[in-house]
Short mmCIF file of N, CA and C in Angstrom, two decimals:
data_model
loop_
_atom_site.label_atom_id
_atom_site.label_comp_id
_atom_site.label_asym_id
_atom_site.label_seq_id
_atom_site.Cartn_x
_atom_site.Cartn_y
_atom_site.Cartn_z
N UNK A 1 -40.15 1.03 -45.76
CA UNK A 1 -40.69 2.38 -45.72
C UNK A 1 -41.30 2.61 -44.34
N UNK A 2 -41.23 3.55 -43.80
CA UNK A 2 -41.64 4.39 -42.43
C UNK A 2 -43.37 4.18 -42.67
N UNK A 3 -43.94 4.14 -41.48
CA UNK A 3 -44.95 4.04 -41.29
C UNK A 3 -45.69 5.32 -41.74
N UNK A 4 -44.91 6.67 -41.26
CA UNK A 4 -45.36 7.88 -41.71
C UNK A 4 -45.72 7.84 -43.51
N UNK A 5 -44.57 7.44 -43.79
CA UNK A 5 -44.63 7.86 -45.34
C UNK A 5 -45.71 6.75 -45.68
N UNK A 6 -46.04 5.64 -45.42
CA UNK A 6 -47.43 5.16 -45.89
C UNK A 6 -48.58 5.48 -45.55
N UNK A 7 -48.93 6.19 -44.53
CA UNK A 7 -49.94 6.83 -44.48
C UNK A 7 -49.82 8.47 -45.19
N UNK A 8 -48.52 9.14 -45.22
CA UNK A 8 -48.86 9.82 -46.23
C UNK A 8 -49.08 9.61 -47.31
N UNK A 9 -48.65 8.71 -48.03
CA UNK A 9 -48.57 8.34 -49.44
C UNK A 9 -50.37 7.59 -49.65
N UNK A 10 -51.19 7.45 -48.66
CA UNK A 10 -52.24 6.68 -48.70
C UNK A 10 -52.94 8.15 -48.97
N UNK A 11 -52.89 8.96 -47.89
CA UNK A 11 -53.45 10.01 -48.14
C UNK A 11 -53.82 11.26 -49.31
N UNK A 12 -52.24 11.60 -49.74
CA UNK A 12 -51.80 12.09 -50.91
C UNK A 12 -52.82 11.20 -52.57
N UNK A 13 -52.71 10.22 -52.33
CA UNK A 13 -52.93 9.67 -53.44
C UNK A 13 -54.36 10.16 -53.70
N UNK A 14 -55.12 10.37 -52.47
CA UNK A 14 -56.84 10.61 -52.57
C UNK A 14 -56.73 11.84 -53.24
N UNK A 15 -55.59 13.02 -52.51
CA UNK A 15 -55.94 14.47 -52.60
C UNK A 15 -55.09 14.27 -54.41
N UNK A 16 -54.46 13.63 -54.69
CA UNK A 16 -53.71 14.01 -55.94
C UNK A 16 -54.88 13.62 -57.25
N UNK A 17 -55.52 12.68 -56.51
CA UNK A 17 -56.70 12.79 -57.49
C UNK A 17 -57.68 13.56 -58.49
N UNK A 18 -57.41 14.58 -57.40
CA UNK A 18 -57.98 15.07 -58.08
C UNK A 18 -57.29 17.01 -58.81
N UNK A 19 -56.35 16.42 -59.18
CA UNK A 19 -55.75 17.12 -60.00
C UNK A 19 -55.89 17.12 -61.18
N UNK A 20 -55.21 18.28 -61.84
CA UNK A 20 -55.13 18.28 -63.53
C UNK A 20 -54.09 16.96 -63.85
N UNK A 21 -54.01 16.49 -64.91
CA UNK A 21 -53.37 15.38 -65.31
C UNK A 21 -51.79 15.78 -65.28
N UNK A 22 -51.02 16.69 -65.18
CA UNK A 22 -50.03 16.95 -65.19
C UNK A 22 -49.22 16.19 -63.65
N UNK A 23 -50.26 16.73 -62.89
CA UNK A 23 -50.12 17.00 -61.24
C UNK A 23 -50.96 15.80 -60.12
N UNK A 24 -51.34 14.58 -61.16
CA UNK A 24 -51.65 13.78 -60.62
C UNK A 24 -50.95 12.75 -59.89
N UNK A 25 -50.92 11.28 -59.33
CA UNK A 25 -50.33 10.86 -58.54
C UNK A 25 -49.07 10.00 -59.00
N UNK A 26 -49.03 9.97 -60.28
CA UNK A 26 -48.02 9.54 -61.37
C UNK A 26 -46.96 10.52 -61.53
N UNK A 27 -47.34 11.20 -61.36
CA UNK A 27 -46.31 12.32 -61.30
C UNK A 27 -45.61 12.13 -60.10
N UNK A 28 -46.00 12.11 -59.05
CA UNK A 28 -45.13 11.85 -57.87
C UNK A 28 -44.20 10.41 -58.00
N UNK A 29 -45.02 9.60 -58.62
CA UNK A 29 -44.44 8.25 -58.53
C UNK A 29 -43.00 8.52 -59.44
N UNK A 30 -43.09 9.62 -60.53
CA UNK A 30 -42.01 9.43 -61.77
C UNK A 30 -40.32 10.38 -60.82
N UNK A 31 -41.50 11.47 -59.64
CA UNK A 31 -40.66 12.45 -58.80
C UNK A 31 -40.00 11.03 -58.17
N UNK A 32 -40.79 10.46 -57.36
CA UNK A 32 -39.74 9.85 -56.53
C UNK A 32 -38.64 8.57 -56.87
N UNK A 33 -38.92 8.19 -58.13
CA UNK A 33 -38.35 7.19 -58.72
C UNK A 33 -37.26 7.97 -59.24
N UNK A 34 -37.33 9.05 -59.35
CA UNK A 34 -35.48 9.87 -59.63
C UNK A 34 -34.86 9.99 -58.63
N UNK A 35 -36.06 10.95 -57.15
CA UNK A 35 -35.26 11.03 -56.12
C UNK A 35 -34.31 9.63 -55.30
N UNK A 36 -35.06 8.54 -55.35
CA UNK A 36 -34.38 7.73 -54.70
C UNK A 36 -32.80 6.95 -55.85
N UNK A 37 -33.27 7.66 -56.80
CA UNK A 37 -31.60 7.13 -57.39
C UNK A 37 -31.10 8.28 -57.21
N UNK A 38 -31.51 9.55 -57.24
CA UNK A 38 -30.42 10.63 -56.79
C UNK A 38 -29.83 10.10 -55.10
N UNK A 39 -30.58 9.72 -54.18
CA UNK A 39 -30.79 10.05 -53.15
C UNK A 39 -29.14 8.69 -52.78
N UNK A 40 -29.18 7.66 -53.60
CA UNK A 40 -27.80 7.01 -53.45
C UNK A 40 -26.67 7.64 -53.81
N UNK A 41 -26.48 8.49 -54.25
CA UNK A 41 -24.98 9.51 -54.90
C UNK A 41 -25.19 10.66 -53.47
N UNK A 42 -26.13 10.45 -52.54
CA UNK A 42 -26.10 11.78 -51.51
C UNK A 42 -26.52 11.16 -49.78
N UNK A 43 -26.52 9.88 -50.05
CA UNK A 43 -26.95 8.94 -48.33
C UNK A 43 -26.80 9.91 -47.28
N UNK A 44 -25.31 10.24 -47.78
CA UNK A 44 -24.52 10.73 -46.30
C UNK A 44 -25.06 12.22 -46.08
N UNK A 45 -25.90 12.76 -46.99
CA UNK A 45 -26.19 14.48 -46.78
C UNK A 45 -27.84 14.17 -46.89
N UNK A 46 -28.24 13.27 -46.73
CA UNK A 46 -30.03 13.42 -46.78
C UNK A 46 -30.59 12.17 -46.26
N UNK A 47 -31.60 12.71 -45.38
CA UNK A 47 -32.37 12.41 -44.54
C UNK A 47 -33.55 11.04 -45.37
N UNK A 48 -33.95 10.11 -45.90
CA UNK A 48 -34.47 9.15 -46.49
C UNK A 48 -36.53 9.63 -46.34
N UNK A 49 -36.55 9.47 -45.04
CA UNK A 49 -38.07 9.69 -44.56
C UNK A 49 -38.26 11.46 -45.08
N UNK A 50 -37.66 12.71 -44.93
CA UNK A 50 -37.87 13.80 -45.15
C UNK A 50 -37.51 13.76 -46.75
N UNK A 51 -36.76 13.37 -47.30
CA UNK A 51 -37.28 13.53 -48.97
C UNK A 51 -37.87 12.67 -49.34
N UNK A 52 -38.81 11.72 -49.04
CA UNK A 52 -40.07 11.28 -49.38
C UNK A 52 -41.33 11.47 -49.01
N UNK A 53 -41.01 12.21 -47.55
CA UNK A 53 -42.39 13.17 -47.71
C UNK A 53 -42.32 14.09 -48.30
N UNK A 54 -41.35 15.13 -48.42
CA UNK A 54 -41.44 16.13 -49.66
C UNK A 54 -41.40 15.74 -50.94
N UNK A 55 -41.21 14.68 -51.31
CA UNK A 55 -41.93 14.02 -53.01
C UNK A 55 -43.40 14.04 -52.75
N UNK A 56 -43.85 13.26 -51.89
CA UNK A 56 -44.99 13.06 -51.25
C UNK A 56 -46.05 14.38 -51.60
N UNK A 57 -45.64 15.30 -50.67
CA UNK A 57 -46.66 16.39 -50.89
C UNK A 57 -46.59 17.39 -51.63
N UNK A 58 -45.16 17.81 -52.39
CA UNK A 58 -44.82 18.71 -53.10
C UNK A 58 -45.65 19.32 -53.60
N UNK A 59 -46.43 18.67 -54.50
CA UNK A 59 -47.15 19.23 -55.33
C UNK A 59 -49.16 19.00 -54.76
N UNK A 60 -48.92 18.61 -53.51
CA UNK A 60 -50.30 17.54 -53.12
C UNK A 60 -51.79 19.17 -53.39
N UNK A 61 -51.22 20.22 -53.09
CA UNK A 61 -52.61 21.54 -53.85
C UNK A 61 -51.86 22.30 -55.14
N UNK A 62 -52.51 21.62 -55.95
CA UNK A 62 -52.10 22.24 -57.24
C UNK A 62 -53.57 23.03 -58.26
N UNK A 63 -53.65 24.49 -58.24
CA UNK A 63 -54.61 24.58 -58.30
C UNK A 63 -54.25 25.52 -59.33
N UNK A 64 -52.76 26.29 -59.15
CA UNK A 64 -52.19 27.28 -59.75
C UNK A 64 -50.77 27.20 -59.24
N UNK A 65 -49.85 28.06 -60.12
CA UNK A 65 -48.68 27.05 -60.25
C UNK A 65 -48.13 28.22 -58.48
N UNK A 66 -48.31 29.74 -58.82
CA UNK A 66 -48.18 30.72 -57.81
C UNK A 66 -48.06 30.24 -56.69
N UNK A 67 -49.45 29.57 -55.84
CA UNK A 67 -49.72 29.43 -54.55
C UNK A 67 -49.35 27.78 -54.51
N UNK A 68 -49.24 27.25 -55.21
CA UNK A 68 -48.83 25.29 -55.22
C UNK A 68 -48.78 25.22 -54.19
N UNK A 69 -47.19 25.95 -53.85
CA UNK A 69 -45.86 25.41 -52.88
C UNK A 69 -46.32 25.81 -51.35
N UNK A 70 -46.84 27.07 -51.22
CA UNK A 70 -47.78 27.38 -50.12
C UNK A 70 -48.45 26.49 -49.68
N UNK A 71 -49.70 26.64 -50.23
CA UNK A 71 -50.65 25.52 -50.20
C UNK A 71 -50.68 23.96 -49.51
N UNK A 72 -49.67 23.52 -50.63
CA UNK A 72 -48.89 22.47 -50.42
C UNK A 72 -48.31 22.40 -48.92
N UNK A 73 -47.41 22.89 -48.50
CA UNK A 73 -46.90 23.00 -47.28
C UNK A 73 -47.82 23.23 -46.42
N UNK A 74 -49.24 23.76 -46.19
CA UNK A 74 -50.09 23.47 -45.33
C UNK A 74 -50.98 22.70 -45.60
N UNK A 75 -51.07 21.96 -46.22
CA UNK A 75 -51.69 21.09 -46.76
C UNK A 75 -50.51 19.84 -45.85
N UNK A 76 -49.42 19.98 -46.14
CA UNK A 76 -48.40 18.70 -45.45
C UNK A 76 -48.35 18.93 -43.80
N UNK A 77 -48.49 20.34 -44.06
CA UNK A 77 -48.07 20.31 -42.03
C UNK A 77 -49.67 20.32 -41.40
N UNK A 78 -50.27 20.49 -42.02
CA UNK A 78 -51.81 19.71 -41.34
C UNK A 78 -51.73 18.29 -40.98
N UNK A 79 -51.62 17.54 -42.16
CA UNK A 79 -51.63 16.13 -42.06
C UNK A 79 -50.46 15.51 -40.85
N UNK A 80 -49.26 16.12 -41.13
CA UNK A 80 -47.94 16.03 -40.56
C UNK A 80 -48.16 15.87 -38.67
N UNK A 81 -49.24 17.08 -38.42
CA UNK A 81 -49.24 17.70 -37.03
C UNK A 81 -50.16 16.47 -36.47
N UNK A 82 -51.30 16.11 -37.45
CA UNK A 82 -52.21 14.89 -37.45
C UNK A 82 -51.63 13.51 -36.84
N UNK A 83 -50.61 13.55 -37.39
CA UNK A 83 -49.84 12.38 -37.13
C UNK A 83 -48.59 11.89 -36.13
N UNK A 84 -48.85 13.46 -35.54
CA UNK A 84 -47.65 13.73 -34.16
C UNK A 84 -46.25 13.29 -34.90
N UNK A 85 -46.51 13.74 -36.19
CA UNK A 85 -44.90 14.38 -36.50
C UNK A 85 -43.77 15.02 -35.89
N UNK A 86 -42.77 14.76 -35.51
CA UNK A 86 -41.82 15.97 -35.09
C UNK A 86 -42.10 17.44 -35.59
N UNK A 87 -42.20 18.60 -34.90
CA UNK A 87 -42.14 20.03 -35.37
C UNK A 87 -40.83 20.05 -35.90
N UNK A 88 -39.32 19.42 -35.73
CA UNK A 88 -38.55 19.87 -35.96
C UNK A 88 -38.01 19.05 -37.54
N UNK A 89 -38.91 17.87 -37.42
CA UNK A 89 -38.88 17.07 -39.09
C UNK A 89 -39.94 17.80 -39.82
N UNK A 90 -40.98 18.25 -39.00
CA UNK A 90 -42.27 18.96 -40.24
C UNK A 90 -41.08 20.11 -41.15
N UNK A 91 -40.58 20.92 -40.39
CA UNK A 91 -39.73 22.13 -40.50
C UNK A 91 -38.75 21.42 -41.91
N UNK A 92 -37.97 20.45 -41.86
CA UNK A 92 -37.08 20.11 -42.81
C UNK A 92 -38.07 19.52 -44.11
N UNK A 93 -39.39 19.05 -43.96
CA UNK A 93 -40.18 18.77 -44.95
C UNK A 93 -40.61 19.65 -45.63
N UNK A 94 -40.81 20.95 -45.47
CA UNK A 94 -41.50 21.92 -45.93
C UNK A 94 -40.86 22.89 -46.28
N UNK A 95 -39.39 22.80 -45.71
CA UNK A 95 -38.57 23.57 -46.48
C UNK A 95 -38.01 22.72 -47.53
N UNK A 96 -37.77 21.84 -47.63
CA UNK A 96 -37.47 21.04 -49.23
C UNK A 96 -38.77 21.34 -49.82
N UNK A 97 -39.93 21.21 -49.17
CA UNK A 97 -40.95 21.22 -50.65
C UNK A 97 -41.50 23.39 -50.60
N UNK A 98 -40.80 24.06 -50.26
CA UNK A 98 -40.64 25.32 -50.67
C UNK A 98 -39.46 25.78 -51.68
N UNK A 99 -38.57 25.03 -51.22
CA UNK A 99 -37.27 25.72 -51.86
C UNK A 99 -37.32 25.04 -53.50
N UNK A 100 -38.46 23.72 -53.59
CA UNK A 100 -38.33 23.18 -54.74
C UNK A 100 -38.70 24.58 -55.77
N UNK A 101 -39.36 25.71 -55.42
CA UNK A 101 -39.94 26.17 -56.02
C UNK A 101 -39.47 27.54 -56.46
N UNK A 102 -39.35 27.92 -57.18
CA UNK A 102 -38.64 29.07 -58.17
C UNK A 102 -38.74 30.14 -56.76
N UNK A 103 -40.12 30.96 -56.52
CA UNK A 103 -39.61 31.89 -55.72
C UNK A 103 -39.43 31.75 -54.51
N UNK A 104 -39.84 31.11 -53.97
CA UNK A 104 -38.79 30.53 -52.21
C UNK A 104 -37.40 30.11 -52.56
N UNK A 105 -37.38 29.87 -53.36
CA UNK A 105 -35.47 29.19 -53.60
C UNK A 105 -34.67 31.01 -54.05
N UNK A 106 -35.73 31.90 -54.48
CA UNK A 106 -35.20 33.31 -55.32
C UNK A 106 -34.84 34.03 -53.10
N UNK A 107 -35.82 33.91 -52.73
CA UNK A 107 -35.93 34.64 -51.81
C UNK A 107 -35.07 33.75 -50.75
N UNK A 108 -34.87 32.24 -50.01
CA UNK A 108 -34.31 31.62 -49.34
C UNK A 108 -33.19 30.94 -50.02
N UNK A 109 -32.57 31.77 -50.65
CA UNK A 109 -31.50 30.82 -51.12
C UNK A 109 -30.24 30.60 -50.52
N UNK A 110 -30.22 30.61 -49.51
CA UNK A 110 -28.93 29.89 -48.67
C UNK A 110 -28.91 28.41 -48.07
N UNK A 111 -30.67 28.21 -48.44
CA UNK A 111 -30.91 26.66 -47.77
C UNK A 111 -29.84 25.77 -48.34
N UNK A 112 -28.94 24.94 -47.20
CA UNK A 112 -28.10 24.18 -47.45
C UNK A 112 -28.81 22.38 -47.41
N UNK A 113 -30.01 22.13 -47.30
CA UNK A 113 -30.39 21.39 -47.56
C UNK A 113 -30.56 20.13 -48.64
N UNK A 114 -30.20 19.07 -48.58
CA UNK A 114 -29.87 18.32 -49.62
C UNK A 114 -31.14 18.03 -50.57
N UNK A 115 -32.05 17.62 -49.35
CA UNK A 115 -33.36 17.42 -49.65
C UNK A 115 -34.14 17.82 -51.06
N UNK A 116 -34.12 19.64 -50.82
CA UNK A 116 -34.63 20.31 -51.59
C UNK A 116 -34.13 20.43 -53.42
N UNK A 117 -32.90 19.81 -52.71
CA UNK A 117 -31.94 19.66 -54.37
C UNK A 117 -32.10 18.68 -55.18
N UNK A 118 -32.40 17.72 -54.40
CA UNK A 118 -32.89 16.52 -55.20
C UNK A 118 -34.68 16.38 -55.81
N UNK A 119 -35.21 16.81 -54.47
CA UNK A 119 -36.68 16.98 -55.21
C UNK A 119 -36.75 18.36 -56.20
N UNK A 120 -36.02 19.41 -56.04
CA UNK A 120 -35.90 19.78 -57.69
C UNK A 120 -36.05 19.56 -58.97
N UNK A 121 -34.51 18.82 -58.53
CA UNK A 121 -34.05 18.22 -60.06
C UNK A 121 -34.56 17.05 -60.39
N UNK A 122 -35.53 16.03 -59.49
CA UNK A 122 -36.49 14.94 -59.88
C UNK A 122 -37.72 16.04 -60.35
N UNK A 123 -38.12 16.65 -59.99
CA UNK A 123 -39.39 17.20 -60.28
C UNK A 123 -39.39 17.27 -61.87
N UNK A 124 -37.95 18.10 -62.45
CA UNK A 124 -38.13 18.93 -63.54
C UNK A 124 -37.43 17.55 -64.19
N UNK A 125 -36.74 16.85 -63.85
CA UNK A 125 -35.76 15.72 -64.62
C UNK A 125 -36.85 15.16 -66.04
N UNK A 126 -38.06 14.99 -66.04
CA UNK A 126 -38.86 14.42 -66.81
C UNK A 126 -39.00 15.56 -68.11
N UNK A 127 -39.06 16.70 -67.38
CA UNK A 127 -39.44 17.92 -68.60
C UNK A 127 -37.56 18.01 -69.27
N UNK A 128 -36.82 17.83 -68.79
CA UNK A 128 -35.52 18.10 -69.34
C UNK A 128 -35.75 16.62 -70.64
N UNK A 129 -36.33 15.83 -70.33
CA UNK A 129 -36.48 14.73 -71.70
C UNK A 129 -36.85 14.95 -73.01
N UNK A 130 -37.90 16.43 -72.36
CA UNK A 130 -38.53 16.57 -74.11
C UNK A 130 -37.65 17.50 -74.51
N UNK A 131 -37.64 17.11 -75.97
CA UNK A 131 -36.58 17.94 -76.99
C UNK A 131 -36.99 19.52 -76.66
N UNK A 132 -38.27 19.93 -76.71
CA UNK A 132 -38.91 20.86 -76.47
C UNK A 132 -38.23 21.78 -75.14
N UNK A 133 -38.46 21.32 -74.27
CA UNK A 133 -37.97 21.80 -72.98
C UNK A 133 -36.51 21.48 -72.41
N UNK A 134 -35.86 20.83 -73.07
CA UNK A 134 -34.48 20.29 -72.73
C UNK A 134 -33.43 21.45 -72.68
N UNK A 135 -33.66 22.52 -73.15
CA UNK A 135 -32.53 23.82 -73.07
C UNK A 135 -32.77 24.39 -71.90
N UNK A 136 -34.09 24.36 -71.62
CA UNK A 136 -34.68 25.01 -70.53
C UNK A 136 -34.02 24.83 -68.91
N UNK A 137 -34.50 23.24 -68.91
CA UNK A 137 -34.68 22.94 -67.69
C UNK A 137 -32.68 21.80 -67.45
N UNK A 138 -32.31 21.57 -68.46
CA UNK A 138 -31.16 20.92 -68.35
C UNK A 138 -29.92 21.92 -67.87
N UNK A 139 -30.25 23.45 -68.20
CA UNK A 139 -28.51 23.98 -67.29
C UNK A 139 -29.69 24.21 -65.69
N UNK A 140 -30.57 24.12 -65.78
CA UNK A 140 -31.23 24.97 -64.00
C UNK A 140 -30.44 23.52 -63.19
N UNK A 141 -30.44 22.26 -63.13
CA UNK A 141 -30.13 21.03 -62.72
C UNK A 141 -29.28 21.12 -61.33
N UNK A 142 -29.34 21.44 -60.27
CA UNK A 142 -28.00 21.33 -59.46
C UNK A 142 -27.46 20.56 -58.89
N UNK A 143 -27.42 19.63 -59.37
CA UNK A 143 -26.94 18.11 -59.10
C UNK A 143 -25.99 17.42 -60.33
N UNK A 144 -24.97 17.12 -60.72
CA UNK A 144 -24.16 16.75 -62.02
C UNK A 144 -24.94 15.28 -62.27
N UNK A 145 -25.18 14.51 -61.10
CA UNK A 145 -25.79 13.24 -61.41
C UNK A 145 -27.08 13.48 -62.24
N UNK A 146 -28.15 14.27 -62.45
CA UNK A 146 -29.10 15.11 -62.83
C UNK A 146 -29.32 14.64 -64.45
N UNK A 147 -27.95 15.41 -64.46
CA UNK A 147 -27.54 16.06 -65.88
C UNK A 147 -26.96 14.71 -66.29
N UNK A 148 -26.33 13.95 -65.52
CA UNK A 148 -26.12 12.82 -66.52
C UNK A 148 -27.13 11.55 -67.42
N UNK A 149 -27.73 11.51 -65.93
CA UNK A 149 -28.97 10.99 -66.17
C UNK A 149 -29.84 11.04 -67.18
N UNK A 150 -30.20 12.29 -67.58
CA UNK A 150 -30.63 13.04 -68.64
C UNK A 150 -30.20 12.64 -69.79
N UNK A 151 -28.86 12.75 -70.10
CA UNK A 151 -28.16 13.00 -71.65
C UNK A 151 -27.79 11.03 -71.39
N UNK A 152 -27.84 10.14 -70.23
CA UNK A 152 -28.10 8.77 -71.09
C UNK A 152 -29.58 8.75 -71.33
N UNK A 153 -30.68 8.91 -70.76
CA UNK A 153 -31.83 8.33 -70.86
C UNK A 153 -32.05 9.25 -72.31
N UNK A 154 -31.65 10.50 -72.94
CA UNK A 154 -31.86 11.15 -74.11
C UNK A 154 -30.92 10.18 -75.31
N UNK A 155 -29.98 9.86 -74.91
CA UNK A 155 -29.01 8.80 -75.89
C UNK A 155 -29.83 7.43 -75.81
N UNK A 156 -30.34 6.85 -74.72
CA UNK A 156 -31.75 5.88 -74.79
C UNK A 156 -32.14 6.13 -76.30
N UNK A 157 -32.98 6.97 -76.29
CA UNK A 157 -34.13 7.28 -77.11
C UNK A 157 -33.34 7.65 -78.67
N UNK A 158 -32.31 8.21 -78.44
CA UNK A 158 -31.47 8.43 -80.09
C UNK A 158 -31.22 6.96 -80.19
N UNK A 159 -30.69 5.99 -79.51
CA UNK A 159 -30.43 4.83 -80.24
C UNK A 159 -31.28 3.92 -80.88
#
């Protein structure tokens, strides 16, 4: 792992603390443990260090679901600028962790970014498990690997 992403991930963990239990630092851990098995079905179209800082901070101000993704993104390009990040990697971080989000993806939707597709469909991959939410969030998926994933780890649990 990049030096960056451990000091983000050192950082994040303080600020995720103190979240509601939904949006705590387990949550990121369950985000990025999908993204990096999505992230082998897509090597050749995504960047490794930029979709783990956007797991990373996605959700790092969660206060309300509205302003998250905002928030969030200055919340990452503070720390980011802190750390003499590239401007032109901050830029690909913050548009994956915008587009994860219903209305930046309504309003920017031409982003051809791989990034943002995978921290998506890791984000929501956990809520597509419950019987409850599984109609919901299983056709939004834009990834087929997603969706497979899903209906074994749901055949898991039927057997």
């Amino acid at each position: 792992m990049s030096n960056i992403v451990n000091q983000a991930t050192e950082f994040a963990k303080a600020e995720y603390a103190k979240h509601d239990p939904m949006h705590r630092w387990d949550h990121v851990e369950q985000v990025m443990e999908m993204a990096l098995y999505l992230e082998d079905f897509y090597r050749a179209e995504t960047d490794p260090e930029i979709l783990r800082l956007a797991v990373i901070f996605h959700d790092i101000w969660y206060e309300n679901y509205d302003e998250h993704a905002d928030k969030s993104v200055d919340m990452a390009i503070r720390f980011l600028k802190s750390e003499w990040y590239p401007e032109e990697k901050i830029a690909l971080v913050t548009r994956a962790m915008l587009d994860h989000s219903w209305p930046h993806r309504r309003r920017d939707w031409n982003s051809k970014n791989m990034e943002w597709k995978i921290l998506y469909d890791s984000d929501k991959f956990h809520l597509a498990l419950n019987p409850s939410w599984y109609e919901k969030y299983f056709n939004q998926f834009y990834l087929p690997e997603t969706k497979i994933r899903v209906l074994e780890k749901r055949n898991e649990v039927l057997c």
